[in-house]
XYZ file of C-alpha atoms in Angstrom:
539
model
C 7.947 57.664 -73.385
C 7.072 55.321 -76.218
C 3.727 53.522 -76.325
C 5.145 50.213 -75.128
C 6.752 51.732 -72.038
C 3.724 53.915 -71.377
C 1.517 50.850 -71.505
C 3.803 48.885 -69.171
C 3.800 51.735 -66.663
C 0.037 52.006 -66.838
C -0.647 48.310 -66.435
C 1.793 47.969 -63.555
C -0.282 50.518 -61.688
C -3.683 49.025 -62.366
C -5.433 46.292 -60.419
C -8.365 44.049 -61.116
C -10.245 45.922 -58.426
C -9.308 49.148 -60.128
C -10.605 47.857 -63.444
C -13.880 46.998 -61.728
C -14.039 50.473 -60.252
C -13.525 51.976 -63.693
C -16.355 49.797 -64.963
C -18.685 51.171 -62.325
C -17.536 54.762 -62.591
C -15.596 55.861 -65.653
C -14.536 59.382 -66.442
C -17.670 59.893 -68.515
C -20.985 60.429 -66.786
C -22.740 58.952 -69.825
C -21.009 55.582 -69.452
C -23.485 53.024 -68.105
C -22.694 50.820 -65.134
C -20.897 47.712 -66.386
C -20.606 44.191 -65.064
C -17.236 43.699 -63.371
C -14.902 41.037 -64.858
C -15.016 39.188 -61.532
C -18.519 40.143 -60.415
C -21.374 37.881 -59.333
C -22.883 37.716 -62.833
C -19.588 36.294 -64.156
C -19.468 33.761 -61.313
C -23.078 32.734 -61.890
C -22.507 32.157 -65.611
C -19.340 30.191 -64.880
C -21.193 27.839 -62.525
C -23.395 26.749 -65.432
C -20.446 25.303 -67.377
C -20.302 21.528 -67.648
C -17.292 20.227 -65.731
C -15.533 16.884 -65.936
C -13.942 17.133 -62.485
C -10.421 16.903 -63.950
C -7.862 19.683 -63.454
C -4.630 20.150 -65.413
C -1.995 22.109 -63.518
C 1.083 23.498 -65.247
C 3.495 26.421 -65.295
C 4.208 28.490 -68.403
C 7.458 30.426 -68.091
C 7.710 33.439 -70.382
C 11.391 34.263 -70.830
C 14.020 35.266 -73.331
C 15.144 32.292 -75.417
C 17.368 31.453 -78.337
C 15.251 29.279 -80.606
C 16.330 27.064 -83.498
C 14.302 27.816 -86.628
C 16.174 25.229 -88.706
C 18.844 25.415 -91.409
C 21.308 26.854 -88.880
C 19.106 29.880 -88.181
C 18.914 30.893 -84.522
C 16.774 33.752 -83.265
C 16.718 35.467 -79.891
C 13.108 35.956 -78.951
C 10.647 35.545 -76.099
C 9.059 32.138 -75.708
C 7.203 29.882 -73.310
C 9.596 27.466 -71.623
C 12.290 28.005 -74.249
C 10.529 26.816 -77.391
C 8.297 28.154 -80.152
C 5.604 27.217 -80.716
C 5.260 26.414 -77.030
C 4.351 22.931 -75.902
C 0.880 21.918 -77.016
C -1.758 21.851 -74.281
C -4.436 19.180 -74.697
C -7.487 18.752 -72.479
C -10.982 17.301 -72.795
C -14.111 19.408 -72.882
C -15.176 20.162 -69.336
C -11.671 19.967 -67.900
C -10.298 22.785 -65.775
C -6.967 24.333 -66.694
C -4.856 25.834 -63.902
C -1.979 27.464 -65.792
C 0.493 29.582 -63.848
C 2.217 32.239 -65.925
C 5.702 32.964 -64.607
C 6.957 36.219 -66.104
C 10.732 36.032 -66.463
C 10.916 38.456 -69.387
C 13.787 40.961 -69.602
C 13.662 44.740 -69.258
C 10.859 44.630 -66.700
C 8.379 43.792 -69.450
C 4.826 43.015 -68.378
C 2.828 40.281 -70.110
C -0.324 38.144 -69.965
C -1.894 35.084 -71.591
C -5.036 35.357 -73.682
C -6.784 32.032 -74.353
C -7.794 32.778 -77.910
C -11.256 31.517 -78.850
C -12.131 30.021 -75.460
C -15.465 31.195 -74.031
C -14.167 31.274 -70.469
C -14.962 33.363 -67.388
C -14.147 37.012 -67.990
C -11.473 37.580 -65.337
C -9.355 34.763 -66.810
C -9.345 36.158 -70.357
C -5.877 37.700 -70.021
C -6.641 41.015 -71.733
C -5.145 43.942 -69.764
C -6.303 46.451 -68.768
C -9.920 45.312 -69.237
C -9.857 42.069 -67.263
C -6.637 42.036 -65.245
C -3.426 43.824 -64.449
C -0.633 42.748 -66.769
C 1.731 40.404 -64.931
C 4.891 42.245 -63.901
C 8.387 40.851 -64.436
C 9.341 38.407 -61.727
C 5.701 37.777 -60.779
C 3.296 34.878 -61.316
C -0.403 34.731 -62.139
C -2.562 31.614 -62.271
C -5.290 31.340 -64.887
C -7.973 28.913 -63.742
C -10.933 28.224 -66.007
C -13.081 25.480 -67.488
C -12.787 24.817 -71.217
C -16.196 23.400 -72.027
C -16.282 23.776 -75.829
C -14.204 21.310 -77.885
C -12.083 22.702 -80.678
C -8.774 24.016 -81.962
C -7.523 27.042 -80.039
C -4.234 28.691 -79.099
C -2.852 31.115 -76.534
C -0.659 34.187 -76.738
C 0.077 37.455 -74.883
C -2.243 40.433 -75.015
C 0.259 43.201 -74.197
C 1.774 45.443 -76.843
C 2.995 43.661 -79.977
C 4.188 40.586 -78.034
C 1.967 38.411 -80.231
C 4.630 38.808 -82.938
C 7.336 37.206 -80.801
C 7.532 33.495 -79.996
C 5.051 33.522 -77.125
C 2.306 31.274 -78.484
C 1.227 27.638 -78.360
C -1.731 25.472 -79.425
C -4.527 24.545 -77.043
C -6.598 21.561 -78.157
C -9.875 20.807 -76.396
C -10.887 17.266 -77.326
C -14.485 16.154 -77.695
C -15.202 13.115 -75.459
C -17.907 12.207 -77.982
C -15.806 12.945 -81.071
C -18.006 12.356 -84.158
C -15.168 12.433 -86.693
C -13.346 9.256 -87.677
C -9.604 9.532 -88.311
C -6.335 7.750 -87.524
C -3.964 10.522 -86.444
C -3.787 14.254 -85.800
C -1.292 16.863 -86.891
C -1.390 20.312 -85.313
C 0.035 22.864 -87.746
C 0.936 26.354 -86.483
C 1.695 29.048 -89.061
C 3.717 32.160 -88.281
C 5.435 35.104 -89.948
C 8.823 35.677 -88.328
C 11.280 38.529 -87.912
C 11.999 38.705 -84.151
C 15.732 38.384 -83.503
C 16.481 38.234 -87.243
C 15.819 41.674 -88.725
C 14.593 43.429 -85.603
C 11.878 43.184 -82.969
C 8.115 43.805 -83.052
C 8.758 47.006 -81.100
C 11.069 48.166 -83.890
C 8.401 47.341 -86.454
C 5.683 49.211 -84.595
C 7.895 52.257 -84.084
C 8.457 52.454 -87.844
C 4.835 51.815 -88.776
C 3.646 54.497 -86.358
C 5.415 57.105 -88.481
C 2.824 56.399 -91.151
C 3.348 57.361 -94.747
C 1.949 60.884 -94.751
C 5.383 62.347 -94.145
C 7.054 60.457 -96.955
C 8.186 62.671 -99.832
C 6.973 60.859 -102.925
C 8.241 63.150 -105.658
C 7.397 62.712 -109.317
C 10.723 60.991 -109.879
C 9.592 58.083 -107.721
C 6.821 57.176 -110.123
C 4.513 56.407 -107.210
C 1.380 57.872 -105.778
C -0.266 57.313 -102.439
C -3.872 56.244 -102.155
C -5.726 56.369 -98.860
C -4.082 53.145 -97.746
C -0.619 54.482 -98.427
C 0.518 51.158 -99.859
C -0.055 51.403 -103.607
C 2.883 53.698 -104.162
C 4.870 52.223 -106.988
C 8.416 50.910 -106.601
C 10.383 52.120 -103.614
C 14.032 51.526 -102.887
C 14.983 49.212 -100.067
C 11.720 47.264 -99.904
C 12.256 44.417 -102.358
C 12.151 40.823 -101.178
C 14.825 38.330 -102.181
C 13.579 36.395 -105.194
C 11.597 33.287 -104.395
C 12.219 33.296 -100.649
C 10.481 36.364 -99.323
C 13.627 37.105 -97.279
C 14.444 40.723 -96.610
C 17.840 42.202 -95.992
C 18.716 42.386 -92.306
C 20.383 45.744 -92.785
C 18.385 48.965 -92.656
C 16.929 50.090 -95.975
C 17.513 53.549 -97.345
C 15.298 56.214 -95.890
C 12.502 57.742 -97.912
C 11.469 61.358 -97.897
C 11.618 62.976 -94.493
C 14.170 60.582 -93.066
C 11.684 57.749 -92.726
C 13.164 54.254 -92.718
C 11.431 51.489 -94.680
C 13.285 48.671 -93.022
C 10.114 46.827 -92.038
C 7.281 48.397 -94.003
C 6.147 46.261 -96.929
C 5.185 47.807 -100.248
C 3.308 46.267 -103.140
C 1.765 43.246 -101.393
C -1.446 42.650 -103.342
C -4.093 39.922 -103.173
C -7.485 39.733 -104.898
C -8.597 37.294 -102.179
C -7.936 39.994 -99.572
C -9.453 42.784 -101.636
C -6.183 44.457 -102.578
C -3.486 45.376 -100.067
C -2.248 42.183 -98.388
C -0.171 43.447 -95.479
C 2.025 46.016 -93.791
C 5.122 44.130 -92.668
C 8.131 42.600 -94.404
C 9.066 39.231 -92.853
C 12.278 37.362 -93.656
C 10.764 33.970 -92.806
C 7.456 32.129 -92.750
C 7.344 29.173 -90.390
C 5.339 26.000 -89.957
C 5.663 24.649 -86.435
C 8.673 26.875 -85.867
C 10.701 25.686 -88.873
C 11.816 27.393 -92.071
C 11.145 25.686 -95.444
C 14.824 24.825 -95.921
C 14.704 22.571 -92.835
C 11.044 21.664 -92.417
C 9.153 19.623 -89.873
C 8.315 16.163 -91.253
C 5.079 14.376 -90.345
C 5.723 10.638 -90.788
C 2.969 8.083 -91.151
C 1.733 5.359 -93.507
C -0.125 5.682 -96.797
C -3.877 5.391 -96.554
C -4.039 6.938 -93.105
C -6.794 9.458 -92.500
C -5.324 12.520 -90.810
C -6.988 15.383 -88.991
C -5.145 18.623 -89.617
C -5.591 21.401 -87.071
C -4.412 24.601 -88.772
C -3.675 27.686 -86.644
C -2.519 31.075 -87.936
C -0.490 32.615 -85.107
C 1.020 35.276 -87.374
C 1.141 39.012 -86.790
C 0.426 40.435 -90.255
C 0.038 37.585 -92.765
C -2.870 35.588 -94.141
C -1.875 32.159 -95.456
C -3.263 30.144 -98.340
C -2.698 26.520 -97.295
C -2.681 23.349 -99.377
C -1.221 19.844 -99.298
C 0.443 18.849 -102.548
C -1.294 15.977 -104.328
C -4.344 16.024 -102.067
C -7.673 17.726 -101.512
C -8.750 18.718 -98.018
C -12.158 18.216 -96.444
C -12.817 21.174 -94.146
C -14.730 20.147 -91.010
C -14.390 23.012 -88.501
C -13.420 26.635 -88.256
C -12.502 28.362 -85.003
C -13.475 25.227 -83.084
C -17.019 24.869 -84.428
C -18.230 22.279 -86.976
C -19.257 23.258 -90.482
C -20.904 21.397 -93.307
C -18.009 19.426 -94.743
C -16.515 20.984 -97.846
C -13.846 19.645 -100.194
C -11.241 22.194 -101.225
C -7.814 22.470 -102.771
C -6.714 25.293 -100.464
C -8.034 27.427 -97.621
C -7.270 31.051 -96.760
C -6.511 31.581 -93.061
C -6.281 35.046 -91.524
C -4.415 35.852 -88.324
C -6.197 34.296 -85.359
C -8.313 31.939 -87.473
C -8.200 28.155 -87.181
C -9.416 25.419 -89.531
C -9.698 21.654 -89.125
C -9.524 19.388 -92.154
C -9.482 15.677 -92.950
C -7.245 14.145 -95.598
C -6.476 10.571 -96.629
C -2.787 10.368 -97.496
C -1.222 8.919 -100.600
C 2.126 7.135 -100.869
C 5.209 9.334 -101.068
C 6.482 12.709 -99.884
C 4.145 15.688 -100.026
C 4.615 19.389 -99.240
C 2.215 21.173 -96.914
C 2.649 24.751 -98.088
C 1.448 27.996 -96.512
C 1.616 30.723 -99.136
C 1.982 34.146 -97.519
C -0.963 35.713 -99.313
C 0.160 38.578 -101.529
C 3.727 38.498 -100.199
C 5.399 36.076 -102.662
C 6.822 33.864 -99.896
C 5.991 30.499 -98.370
C 6.261 28.324 -95.314
C 6.535 24.573 -95.769
C 6.361 21.287 -93.875
C 6.487 17.744 -95.253
C 4.294 14.676 -95.046
C 6.245 11.456 -95.610
C 4.381 8.184 -96.042
C 6.915 6.401 -98.252
C 10.106 6.740 -100.239
C 11.027 9.695 -102.369
C 13.089 12.858 -102.281
C 11.900 15.980 -100.522
C 10.614 18.799 -102.739
C 12.507 22.066 -102.965
C 11.758 24.633 -100.229
C 10.291 26.988 -102.840
C 7.847 24.441 -104.295
C 4.281 25.638 -104.695
C 1.696 22.881 -105.260
C -0.821 23.376 -108.052
C -3.547 23.052 -105.407
C -2.689 26.590 -104.252
C -4.337 27.828 -107.446
C -7.273 25.424 -107.362
C -10.511 25.772 -105.410
C -9.659 28.254 -102.654
C -12.187 28.685 -99.856
C -12.671 31.454 -97.307
C -15.008 31.493 -94.310
C -17.688 33.451 -96.164
C -18.247 30.435 -98.440
C -18.859 27.985 -95.582
C -22.027 26.997 -93.737
C -22.457 26.130 -90.077
C -23.300 22.536 -89.208
C -27.028 22.183 -88.606
C -26.749 21.345 -84.905
C -24.722 24.440 -83.958
C -26.406 27.055 -86.143
C -27.947 29.834 -84.080
C -31.744 29.583 -83.841
C -33.375 32.122 -86.119
C -34.646 35.187 -84.263
C -34.612 38.969 -84.714
C -31.673 40.868 -83.278
C -32.395 42.656 -80.015
C -29.454 45.007 -80.488
C -27.597 46.180 -83.570
C -24.168 47.800 -83.405
C -22.397 49.462 -86.315
C -18.674 48.753 -85.953
C -16.824 51.029 -88.338
C -13.227 50.043 -89.033
C -11.357 53.264 -89.702
C -7.871 54.547 -90.403
C -5.149 54.370 -93.033
C -1.470 53.724 -93.557
C -0.933 57.423 -94.228
C -1.199 58.289 -90.527
C -1.282 54.742 -89.143
C -4.362 55.740 -87.159
C -6.276 52.447 -87.039
C -9.401 52.649 -84.898
C -12.982 51.480 -84.334
C -15.743 54.012 -84.940
C -13.039 56.625 -85.410
C -11.681 56.232 -81.865
C -8.432 54.608 -80.875
C -8.800 52.362 -77.846
C -7.823 54.287 -74.724
C -5.509 52.158 -72.582
C -5.672 54.830 -69.863
C -9.444 54.539 -69.606
C -10.640 51.310 -71.224
C -14.325 51.736 -70.322
C -14.747 55.013 -72.197
C -17.300 54.623 -75.009
C -17.899 50.874 -74.662
C -20.066 48.881 -77.052
C -22.718 47.861 -74.533
C -24.856 44.739 -74.592
C -27.391 43.261 -72.214
C -27.312 39.690 -71.028
C -29.622 37.232 -72.764
C -30.028 39.074 -76.050
C -29.323 38.382 -79.706
C -26.766 40.919 -80.875
C -25.933 41.867 -84.450
C -22.670 43.594 -85.225
C -22.169 45.141 -88.635
C -18.444 45.397 -89.352
C -18.229 48.276 -91.829
C -14.714 48.439 -93.216
C -14.161 51.997 -94.424
C -10.444 51.371 -95.042
C -8.490 49.982 -97.975
C -6.976 47.236 -95.805
C -8.456 43.912 -94.708
C -8.917 43.269 -90.981
C -9.354 39.936 -89.137
C -11.805 40.949 -86.397
C -11.653 38.935 -83.159
C -14.252 38.976 -80.383
C -13.183 37.621 -77.006
C -15.351 35.313 -74.924
C -17.903 34.495 -77.649
C -18.418 32.996 -81.053
C -20.478 34.818 -83.623
C -22.220 33.504 -86.710
C -21.471 34.967 -90.108
C -24.811 36.067 -91.486
C -27.891 33.913 -90.935
C -26.315 30.554 -91.739
C -22.577 31.002 -92.074
C -19.954 29.396 -89.827
C -19.621 30.067 -86.102
C -16.365 31.909 -85.528
C -14.518 34.197 -83.146
C -12.246 35.721 -85.820
C -13.310 36.681 -89.344
C -11.788 38.568 -92.251
C -13.524 41.842 -93.120
C -12.521 42.894 -96.624
C -11.770 46.516 -97.548
C -14.781 48.693 -98.343
C -17.098 45.794 -97.399
C -19.598 45.114 -94.612
C -19.783 41.835 -92.704
C -22.771 41.219 -90.417
C -22.365 38.739 -87.569
C -24.696 37.532 -84.815
C -24.066 36.269 -81.290
C -26.011 35.567 -78.124
C -24.902 37.600 -75.106
C -24.518 34.664 -72.723
C -21.060 35.285 -71.214
C -21.145 38.430 -69.058
C -18.164 40.685 -68.496
C -15.963 43.115 -70.394
C -14.582 41.685 -73.626
C -12.108 42.999 -76.164
C -13.054 43.326 -79.818
C -10.094 44.063 -82.064
C -8.243 43.555 -85.300
C -5.927 40.555 -84.973
C -3.255 42.224 -87.051
C -0.822 42.719 -84.147
C 0.105 46.219 -85.275
C -3.379 47.453 -86.195
C -4.623 46.355 -82.777
C -1.722 47.983 -80.948
C -2.266 51.195 -82.923
C -5.801 51.391 -81.557
C -8.185 49.215 -83.604
C -9.750 47.827 -80.419
C -12.969 48.388 -78.515
C -14.635 47.063 -75.394
C -17.818 45.000 -75.696
C -19.219 45.330 -72.190
C -22.304 43.931 -70.478
C -24.464 46.451 -68.661
C -25.143 45.672 -65.034
C-alpha cells in the first residue's frame, strides 16, 4: 500500500476522541500527558478571544474540477467549488467563521482544511491526525472558530500532498481599526502548477520517494552527487523549455536503476536560498490561477495607492516578486506589521505572506513572480492607462534590485515580543537529503500511526525558544501552527520562515494557545516525507 492510501486508511479509522486518548496515553511510557485538542484548557483559552458577535456561514465543496488556467490550457484537478484559487473569504477581526467542508473528492480520498496562520482553537486547526479525523469522501465537517488577529492568511488541505493541487484560497481578516491608508486592495496568490498537466502530486511524490541514492551516475555522465543529491551535472530528460520553464509532458528517460526523472528537477540554484532551489519541475507558474500568456489584469487609475496582499500557495517554489516600474513598501509579513521598508523585490517562500503598498504610475505594468532558481516566471498585469501588454517572459529590472527577505525586516514596535529570558529552549534539527529522500525533524520522520510519539513539549504561559538547525543542503520554510514566532530578538512576527541550508534560525514565541500543533516544512513533499513534528502542551 502506498503512503497516500496507508494514510487515508489510517485517518478513516481515527477519531478526535481517539486522538485525545493517544495524547493521554501513547505507546511510549516516557511520553508526558498532553492537553487534548478539544480539552478544557483549549476551551478556556478560546473564551478569552475578542468576538464581534458576527458569524459567517458557508460551505466549501472539495471536488474534482476542470479549471481554466488561461491561453486555452485546461487542467483536471481538485478545487473548492470548481475554481482555483478558491473564492476569497473576507471577515473582520473578531468574527466567527462557520465553514462546512463537503468532501466530494474522487477515489474515496480523505481531506481537511487547515487555516494557515490563524491562531485558532486547536480542534479546528484541520491537521489530521493530531487534531481531527480527516474528512471521508461523501462526508461533511464544520470548522467553527473566531479569527481575532487581522492579517493576510489562506487555507488549504493538510492530508498527503493535496496542497499541490488546486485546493486553496485566500482568507483576509480585516482590521476594524485599519491604520494603513490606501485606495484599493489586490490579493495576489502565487502557485507552481503541474496537476492535470504533467501528472499529479501523488505521481511526483512517488518519484521523489525513490531518492537519488539508487541512480547510477557513471563517469560518462560528468556529474557527481553531493549530500543533497541535486548538484549532479547535466542529466538527460530534465531540461526546461527555454524562457518558459515548461517541461515536457511525456516521461523523461530513466536514469541508472530504472529511475524516472519526469518530475525531479536538477540544477535549480539560488544564492538567496543558499544553493539548491527546489526539487520539482513545474510546467507553469500561476498568479491568481492564470499563466503568463493570459494573465489576470488589475485595472485602476494612475495615482491610486494599492495594498498588495501576496500569498505563496506553492508546493516547492520560492518566488521573487516585483512590480515593473515601481518600488514596494513592505508593511506586514504573515499578518503582522513590520517597520515599513522600501524594496524593489521580495522573496516569498511557500506558506509566507507579505503585504505591500504601492502608488501606481500611468500605463501597463507587469507584476512578476520569478520562480527562484528555476528560470521561470508567473505574471499578472496592472493597467492604469493605455499601452500594450508586455511579453509573458518579461522580467522587470526591479527583480535584480534591492531584494529583501524576512531576516532583514524588523517587527513594528507595538507587536514586538516583550524582552524576557526563554523558559524553554528546543533544538529543532532539520535532517535528511535527496539521496534517500528521508526528510525529518531531529532525525525522526513524523509517525502518522502514532502522532504523539516524541512530541516537542511546552508548558502554557512560557516563553519558548526554538533553534532551527538546518543540517541539510536544502532550504526549508518552517511553519508552526496556532502561533506566531518572532525571528530573533527584534525580527518580524511570523508563522512561516525560511531556514537556509547549514544555518541556524532562532525564533521565540509565547505558549498561549494550548493544544497539539504541527510544526513542519511547508515544502509539500518534504512535509509528506516526514519533516513534521508535534509541538504539544503538557497537561
